[in-house]
PDB file of C-alpha atoms in Angstrom:
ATOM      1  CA  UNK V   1     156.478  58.495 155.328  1.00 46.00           C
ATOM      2  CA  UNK V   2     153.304  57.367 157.187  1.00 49.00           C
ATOM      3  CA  UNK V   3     151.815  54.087 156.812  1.00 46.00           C
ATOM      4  CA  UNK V   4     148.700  55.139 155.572  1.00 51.00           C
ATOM      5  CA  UNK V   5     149.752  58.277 154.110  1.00 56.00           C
ATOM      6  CA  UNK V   6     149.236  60.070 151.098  1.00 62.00           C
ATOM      7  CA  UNK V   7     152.353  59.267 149.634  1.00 64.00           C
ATOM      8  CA  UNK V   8     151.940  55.184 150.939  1.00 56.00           C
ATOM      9  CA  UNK V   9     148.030  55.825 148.964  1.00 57.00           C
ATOM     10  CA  UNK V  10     149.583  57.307 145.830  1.00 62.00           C
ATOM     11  CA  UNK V  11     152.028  54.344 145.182  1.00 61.00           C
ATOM     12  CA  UNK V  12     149.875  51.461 146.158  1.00 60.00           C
ATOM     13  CA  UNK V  13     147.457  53.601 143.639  1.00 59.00           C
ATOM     14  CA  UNK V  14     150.284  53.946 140.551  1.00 62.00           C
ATOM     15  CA  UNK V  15     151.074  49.726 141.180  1.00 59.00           C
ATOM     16  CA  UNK V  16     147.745  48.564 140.777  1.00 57.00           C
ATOM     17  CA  UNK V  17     147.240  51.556 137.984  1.00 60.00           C
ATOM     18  CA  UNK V  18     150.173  49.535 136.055  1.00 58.00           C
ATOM     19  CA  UNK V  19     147.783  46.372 135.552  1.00 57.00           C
ATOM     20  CA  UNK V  20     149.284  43.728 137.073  1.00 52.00           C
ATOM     21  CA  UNK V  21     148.495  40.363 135.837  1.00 53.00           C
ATOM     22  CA  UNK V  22     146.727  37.943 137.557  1.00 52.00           C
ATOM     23  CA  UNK V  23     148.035  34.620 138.545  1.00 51.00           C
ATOM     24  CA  UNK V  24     146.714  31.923 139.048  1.00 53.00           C
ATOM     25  CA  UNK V  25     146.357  30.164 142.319  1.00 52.00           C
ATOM     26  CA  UNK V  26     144.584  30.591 145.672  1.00 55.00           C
ATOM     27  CA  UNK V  27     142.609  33.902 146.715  1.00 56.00           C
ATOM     28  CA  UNK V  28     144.801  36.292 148.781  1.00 70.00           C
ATOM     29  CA  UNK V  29     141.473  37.110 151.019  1.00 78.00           C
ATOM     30  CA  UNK V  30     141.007  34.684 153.541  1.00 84.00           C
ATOM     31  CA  UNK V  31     137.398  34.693 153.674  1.00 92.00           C
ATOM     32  CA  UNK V  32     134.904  31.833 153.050  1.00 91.00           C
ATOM     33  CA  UNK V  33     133.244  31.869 149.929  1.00 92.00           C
ATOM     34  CA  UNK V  34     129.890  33.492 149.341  1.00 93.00           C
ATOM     35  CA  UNK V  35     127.962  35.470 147.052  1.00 95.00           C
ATOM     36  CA  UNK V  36     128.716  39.343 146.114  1.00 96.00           C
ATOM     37  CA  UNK V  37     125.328  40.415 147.637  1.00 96.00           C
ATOM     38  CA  UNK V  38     126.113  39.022 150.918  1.00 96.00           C
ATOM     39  CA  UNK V  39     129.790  40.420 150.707  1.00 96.00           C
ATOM     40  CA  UNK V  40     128.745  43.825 149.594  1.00 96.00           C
ATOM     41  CA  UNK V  41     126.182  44.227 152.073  1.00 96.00           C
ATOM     42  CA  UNK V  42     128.681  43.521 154.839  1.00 96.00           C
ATOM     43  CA  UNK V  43     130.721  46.374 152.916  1.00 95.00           C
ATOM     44  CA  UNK V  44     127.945  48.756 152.855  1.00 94.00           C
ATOM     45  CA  UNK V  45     127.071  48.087 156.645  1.00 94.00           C
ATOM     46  CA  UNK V  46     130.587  48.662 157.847  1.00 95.00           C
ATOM     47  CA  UNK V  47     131.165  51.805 155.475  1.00 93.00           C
ATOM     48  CA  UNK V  48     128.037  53.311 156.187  1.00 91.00           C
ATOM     49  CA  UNK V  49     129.207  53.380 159.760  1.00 91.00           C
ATOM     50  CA  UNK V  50     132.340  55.468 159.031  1.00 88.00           C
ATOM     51  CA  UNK V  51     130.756  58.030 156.834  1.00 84.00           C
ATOM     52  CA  UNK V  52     130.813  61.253 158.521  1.00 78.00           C
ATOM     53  CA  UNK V  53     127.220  62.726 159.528  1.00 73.00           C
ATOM     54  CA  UNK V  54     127.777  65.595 156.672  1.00 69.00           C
ATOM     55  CA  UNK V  55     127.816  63.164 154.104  1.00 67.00           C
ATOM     56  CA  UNK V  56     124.886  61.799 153.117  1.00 63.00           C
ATOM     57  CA  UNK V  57     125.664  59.580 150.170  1.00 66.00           C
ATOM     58  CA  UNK V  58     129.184  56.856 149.850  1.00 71.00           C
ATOM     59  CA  UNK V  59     130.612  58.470 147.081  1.00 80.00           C
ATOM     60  CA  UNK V  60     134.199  56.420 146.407  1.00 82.00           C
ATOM     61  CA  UNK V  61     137.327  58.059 145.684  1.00 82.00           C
ATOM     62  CA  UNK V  62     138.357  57.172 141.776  1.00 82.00           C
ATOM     63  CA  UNK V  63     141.953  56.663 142.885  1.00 84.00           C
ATOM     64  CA  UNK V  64     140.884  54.146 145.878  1.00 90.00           C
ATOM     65  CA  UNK V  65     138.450  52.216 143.474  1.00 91.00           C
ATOM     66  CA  UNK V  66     141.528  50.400 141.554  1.00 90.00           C
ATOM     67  CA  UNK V  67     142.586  49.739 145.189  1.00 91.00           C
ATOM     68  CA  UNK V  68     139.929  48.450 146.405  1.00 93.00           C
ATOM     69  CA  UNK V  69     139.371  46.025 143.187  1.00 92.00           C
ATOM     70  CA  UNK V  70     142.574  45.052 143.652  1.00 89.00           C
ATOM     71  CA  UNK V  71     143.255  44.224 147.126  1.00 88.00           C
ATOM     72  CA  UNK V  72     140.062  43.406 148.004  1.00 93.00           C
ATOM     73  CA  UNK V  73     137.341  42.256 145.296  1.00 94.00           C
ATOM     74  CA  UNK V  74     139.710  40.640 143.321  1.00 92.00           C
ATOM     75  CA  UNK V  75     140.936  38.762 146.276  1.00 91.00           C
ATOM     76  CA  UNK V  76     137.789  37.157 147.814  1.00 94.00           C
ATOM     77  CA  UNK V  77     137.548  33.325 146.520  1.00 93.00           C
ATOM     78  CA  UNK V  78     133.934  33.659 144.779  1.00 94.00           C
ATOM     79  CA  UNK V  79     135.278  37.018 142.511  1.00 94.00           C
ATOM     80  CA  UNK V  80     135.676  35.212 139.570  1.00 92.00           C
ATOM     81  CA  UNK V  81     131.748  34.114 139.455  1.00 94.00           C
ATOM     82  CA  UNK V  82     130.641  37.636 140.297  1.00 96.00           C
ATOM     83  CA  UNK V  83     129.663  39.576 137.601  1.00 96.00           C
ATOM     84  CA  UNK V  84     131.242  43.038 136.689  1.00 95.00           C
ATOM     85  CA  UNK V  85     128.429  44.991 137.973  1.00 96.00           C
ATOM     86  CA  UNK V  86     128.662  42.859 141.459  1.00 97.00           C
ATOM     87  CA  UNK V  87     131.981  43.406 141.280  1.00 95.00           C
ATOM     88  CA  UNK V  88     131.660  47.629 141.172  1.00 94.00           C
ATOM     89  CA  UNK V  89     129.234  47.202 143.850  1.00 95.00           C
ATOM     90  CA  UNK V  90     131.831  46.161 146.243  1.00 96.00           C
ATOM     91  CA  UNK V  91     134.652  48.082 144.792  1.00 95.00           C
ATOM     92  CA  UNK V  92     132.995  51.227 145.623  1.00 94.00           C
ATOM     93  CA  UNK V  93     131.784  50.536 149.282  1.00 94.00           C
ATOM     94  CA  UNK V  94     135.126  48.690 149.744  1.00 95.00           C
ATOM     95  CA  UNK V  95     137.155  52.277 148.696  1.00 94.00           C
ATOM     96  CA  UNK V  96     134.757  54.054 150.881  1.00 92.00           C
ATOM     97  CA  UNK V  97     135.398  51.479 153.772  1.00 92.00           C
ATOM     98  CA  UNK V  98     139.565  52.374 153.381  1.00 93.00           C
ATOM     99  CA  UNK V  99     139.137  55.916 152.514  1.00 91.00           C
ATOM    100  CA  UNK V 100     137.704  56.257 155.976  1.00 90.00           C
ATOM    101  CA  UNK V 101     139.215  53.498 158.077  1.00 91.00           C
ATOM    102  CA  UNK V 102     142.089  52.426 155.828  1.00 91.00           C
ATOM    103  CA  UNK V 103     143.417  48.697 156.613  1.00 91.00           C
ATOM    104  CA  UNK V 104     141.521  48.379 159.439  1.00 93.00           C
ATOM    105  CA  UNK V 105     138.601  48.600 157.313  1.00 94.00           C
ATOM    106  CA  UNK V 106     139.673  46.097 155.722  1.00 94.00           C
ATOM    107  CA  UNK V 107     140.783  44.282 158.422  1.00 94.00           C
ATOM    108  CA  UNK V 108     137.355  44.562 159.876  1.00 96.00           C
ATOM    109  CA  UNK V 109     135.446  43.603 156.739  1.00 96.00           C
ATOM    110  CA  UNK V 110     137.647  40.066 156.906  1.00 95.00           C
ATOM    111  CA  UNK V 111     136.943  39.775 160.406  1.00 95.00           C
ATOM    112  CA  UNK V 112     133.133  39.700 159.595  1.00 96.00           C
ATOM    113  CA  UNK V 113     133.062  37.835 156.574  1.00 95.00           C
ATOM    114  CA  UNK V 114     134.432  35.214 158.710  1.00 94.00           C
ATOM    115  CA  UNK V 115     132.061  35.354 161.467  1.00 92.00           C
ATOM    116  CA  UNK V 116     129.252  34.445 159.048  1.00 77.00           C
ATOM    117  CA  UNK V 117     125.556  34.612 160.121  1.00 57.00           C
ATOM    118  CA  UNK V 118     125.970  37.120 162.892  1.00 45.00           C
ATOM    119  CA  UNK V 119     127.715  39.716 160.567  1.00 42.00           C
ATOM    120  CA  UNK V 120     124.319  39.550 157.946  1.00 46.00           C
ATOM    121  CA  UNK V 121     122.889  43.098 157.610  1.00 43.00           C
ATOM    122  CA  UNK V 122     120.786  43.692 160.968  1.00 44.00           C
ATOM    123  CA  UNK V 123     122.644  41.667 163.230  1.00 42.00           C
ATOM    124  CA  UNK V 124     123.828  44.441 165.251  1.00 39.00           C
TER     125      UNK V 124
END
C-alpha cells in the first residue's frame, strides 16, 4: 500500500467520516494565528498553481473536503473564530491543494503560513 494511495485516501477519508470528537487543547497546525482570508488566499495561491491547464475552475473532491476540514482547517489556531462559510472557503482550496500535491501541499501551505508577509497573494 502506497503512502498516498487510494487505499491510504479511502481510510484517512472513512476516520474522519466517523466524527471524531474534538478535544480540547492546542492546535495540531503549527502556524501563527491569522485570519481565514489571509489563510485561504495562501490556499488558493498555492492550489491554483497545481491545477492542471485543462481545468479551469478548483472544483474539490467531496471525499477530500472532510479531509481537508479535518487535518487542516480544523487545525489552524484561529479556526474556532472563523465562521462556517470561512471555514468552507479553505476546506475546498485546501482538498484541491492535497488532491493535487497531497502532504506536500500541505506541507507547503505550513511552510508559507509561517513565512508571513512574503507569502501574501502577489509576493511571487
Amino acid at each position: 500500500m502506497e503512502a498516498d494511495g487510494p487505499e491510504v485516501r479511502a481510510y484517512i477519508a472513512a476516520l474522519v467520516g466517523m466524527g471524531a470528537p474534538v478535544v480540547p487543547g492546542p492546535s495540531g497546525l503549527a502556524v501563527p494565528a491569522c485570519g481565514a482570508a489571509e489563510v485561504t488566499a495562501v490556499a488558493r495561491r498555492l492550489a491554483l498553481r497545481v491545477l492542471p491547464e485543462r481545468q479551469r475552475r478548483a472544483e474539490p473532491t467531496p471525499g477530500l473536503l472532510g479531509l481537508a476540514r479535518a487535518l487542516v482547517v480544523d487545525e489552524h489556531p484561529s479556526a474556532p473564530g472563523w465562521t462556517v462559510a470561512e471555514r468552507e472557503r479553505l476546506a475546498g482550496w485546501v482538498a484541491v491543494l492535497i488532491e493535487h500535491r497531497g502532504e506536500d501541499g500541505v506541507q507547503e501551505l505550513v511552510r508559507a503560513l509561517n513565512e508571513g508577509p512574503a507569502a501574501a497573494p502577489g509576493a511571487d
